[in-house]
Amino acid sequence: MTNIPKLLITAGAVLIIVGLLWTVLGRFIHLGRLPGDISVEKGNFKFYFPIVTCIVISVVLSLIAYIARWFFK
């Protein structure tokens, strides 16, 4: 049971760091507004689905996981 508080603190710290990086780097890297992201606006209705952004984030995280596994064998 002593590992759960450490896990929660670590997860919180990671989320804070990611949020800060997203805020700072969001001015330079326009994730969420890439070509190919679906955006529909009709009257009072807005629908937005960042499909290309999801793919880019997935590829980057997969590469990071692959490299981490390769180094920590």
mmCIF file with all atom_site columns, N, CA and C in Angstrom, residues 3 9 16-17 28 31 36-37 42 44-45 48 51 56-57 61-62:
data_model
loop_
_atom_site.group_PDB
_atom_site.id
_atom_site.type_symbol
_atom_site.label_atom_id
_atom_site.label_alt_id
_atom_site.label_comp_id
_atom_site.label_asym_id
_atom_site.label_entity_id
_atom_site.label_seq_id
_atom_site.pdbx_PDB_ins_code
_atom_site.Cartn_x
_atom_site.Cartn_y
_atom_site.Cartn_z
_atom_site.occupancy
_atom_site.B_iso_or_equiv
_atom_site.pdbx_formal_charge
_atom_site.auth_seq_id
_atom_site.auth_comp_id
_atom_site.auth_asym_id
_atom_site.auth_atom_id
_atom_site.pdbx_PDB_model_num
ATOM 1  N N  . ASN A 1 3  ? 3.171   2.050  -1.999  1.00 0.00 ? 3  ASN A N  1
ATOM 2  C CA . ASN A 1 3  ? 3.536   2.465  -3.348  1.00 0.00 ? 3  ASN A CA 1
ATOM 3  C C  . ASN A 1 3  ? 2.467   3.333  -3.997  1.00 0.00 ? 3  ASN A C  1
ATOM 4  N N  . ILE A 1 9  ? 1.613   10.746 -6.492  1.00 0.00 ? 9  ILE A N  1
ATOM 5  C CA . ILE A 1 9  ? 2.437   11.958 -6.497  1.00 0.00 ? 9  ILE A CA 1
ATOM 6  C C  . ILE A 1 9  ? 3.221   12.058 -7.793  1.00 0.00 ? 9  ILE A C  1
ATOM 7  N N  . ILE A 1 16 ? 1.488   17.835 -14.223 1.00 0.00 ? 16 ILE A N  1
ATOM 8  C CA . ILE A 1 16 ? 1.811   19.260 -14.094 1.00 0.00 ? 16 ILE A CA 1
ATOM 9  C C  . ILE A 1 16 ? 2.885   19.653 -15.100 1.00 0.00 ? 16 ILE A C  1
ATOM 10 N N  . ILE A 1 17 ? 3.915   18.831 -15.231 1.00 0.00 ? 17 ILE A N  1
ATOM 11 C CA . ILE A 1 17 ? 4.995   19.126 -16.180 1.00 0.00 ? 17 ILE A CA 1
ATOM 12 C C  . ILE A 1 17 ? 4.471   19.113 -17.607 1.00 0.00 ? 17 ILE A C  1
ATOM 13 N N  . PHE A 1 28 ? 4.350   27.658 -30.080 1.00 0.00 ? 28 PHE A N  1
ATOM 14 C CA . PHE A 1 28 ? 5.243   27.406 -31.208 1.00 0.00 ? 28 PHE A CA 1
ATOM 15 C C  . PHE A 1 28 ? 4.818   26.204 -32.036 1.00 0.00 ? 28 PHE A C  1
ATOM 16 N N  . LEU A 1 31 ? -0.187  21.913 -32.188 1.00 0.00 ? 31 LEU A N  1
ATOM 17 C CA . LEU A 1 31 ? -0.906  20.649 -32.083 1.00 0.00 ? 31 LEU A CA 1
ATOM 18 C C  . LEU A 1 31 ? -2.376  20.939 -31.862 1.00 0.00 ? 31 LEU A C  1
ATOM 19 N N  . GLY A 1 36 ? -5.729  18.185 -41.701 1.00 0.00 ? 36 GLY A N  1
ATOM 20 C CA . GLY A 1 36 ? -6.288  16.848 -41.576 1.00 0.00 ? 36 GLY A CA 1
ATOM 21 C C  . GLY A 1 36 ? -7.156  16.684 -40.351 1.00 0.00 ? 36 GLY A C  1
ATOM 22 N N  . ASP A 1 37 ? -7.059  17.601 -39.397 1.00 0.00 ? 37 ASP A N  1
ATOM 23 C CA . ASP A 1 37 ? -7.963  17.571 -38.254 1.00 0.00 ? 37 ASP A CA 1
ATOM 24 C C  . ASP A 1 37 ? -9.357  17.957 -38.733 1.00 0.00 ? 37 ASP A C  1
ATOM 25 N N  . LYS A 1 42 ? -21.636 24.453 -38.161 1.00 0.00 ? 42 LYS A N  1
ATOM 26 C CA . LYS A 1 42 ? -22.912 24.734 -38.817 1.00 0.00 ? 42 LYS A CA 1
ATOM 27 C C  . LYS A 1 42 ? -23.816 25.425 -37.810 1.00 0.00 ? 42 LYS A C  1
ATOM 28 N N  . ASN A 1 44 ? -25.183 26.886 -34.757 1.00 0.00 ? 44 ASN A N  1
ATOM 29 C CA . ASN A 1 44 ? -24.783 26.820 -33.351 1.00 0.00 ? 44 ASN A CA 1
ATOM 30 C C  . ASN A 1 44 ? -24.035 25.536 -33.010 1.00 0.00 ? 44 ASN A C  1
ATOM 31 N N  . PHE A 1 45 ? -23.748 24.718 -33.996 1.00 0.00 ? 45 PHE A N  1
ATOM 32 C CA . PHE A 1 45 ? -23.126 23.409 -33.769 1.00 0.00 ? 45 PHE A CA 1
ATOM 33 C C  . PHE A 1 45 ? -21.665 23.448 -34.193 1.00 0.00 ? 45 PHE A C  1
ATOM 34 N N  . TYR A 1 48 ? -15.342 19.068 -33.504 1.00 0.00 ? 48 TYR A N  1
ATOM 35 C CA . TYR A 1 48 ? -13.910 19.094 -33.785 1.00 0.00 ? 48 TYR A CA 1
ATOM 36 C C  . TYR A 1 48 ? -13.315 17.766 -33.346 1.00 0.00 ? 48 TYR A C  1
ATOM 37 N N  . ILE A 1 51 ? -7.896  14.225 -35.492 1.00 0.00 ? 51 ILE A N  1
ATOM 38 C CA . ILE A 1 51 ? -7.414  12.890 -35.862 1.00 0.00 ? 51 ILE A CA 1
ATOM 39 C C  . ILE A 1 51 ? -5.916  12.874 -36.168 1.00 0.00 ? 51 ILE A C  1
ATOM 40 N N  . VAL A 1 56 ? -0.122  11.811 -34.621 1.00 0.00 ? 56 VAL A N  1
ATOM 41 C CA . VAL A 1 56 ? 1.229   12.328 -34.364 1.00 0.00 ? 56 VAL A CA 1
ATOM 42 C C  . VAL A 1 56 ? 1.645   12.044 -32.925 1.00 0.00 ? 56 VAL A C  1
ATOM 43 N N  . ILE A 1 57 ? 0.769   12.307 -31.973 1.00 0.00 ? 57 ILE A N  1
ATOM 44 C CA . ILE A 1 57 ? 1.084   12.050 -30.568 1.00 0.00 ? 57 ILE A CA 1
ATOM 45 C C  . ILE A 1 57 ? 1.309   10.564 -30.331 1.00 0.00 ? 57 ILE A C  1
ATOM 46 N N  . LEU A 1 61 ? 4.849   9.038  -28.923 1.00 0.00 ? 61 LEU A N  1
ATOM 47 C CA . LEU A 1 61 ? 4.883   8.251  -27.684 1.00 0.00 ? 61 LEU A CA 1
ATOM 48 C C  . LEU A 1 61 ? 5.350   6.821  -27.927 1.00 0.00 ? 61 LEU A C  1
ATOM 49 N N  . SER A 1 62 ? 4.989   6.248  -29.070 1.00 0.00 ? 62 SER A N  1
ATOM 50 C CA . SER A 1 62 ? 5.459   4.900  -29.411 1.00 0.00 ? 62 SER A CA 1
ATOM 51 C C  . SER A 1 62 ? 6.968   4.883  -29.610 1.00 0.00 ? 62 SER A C  1
#
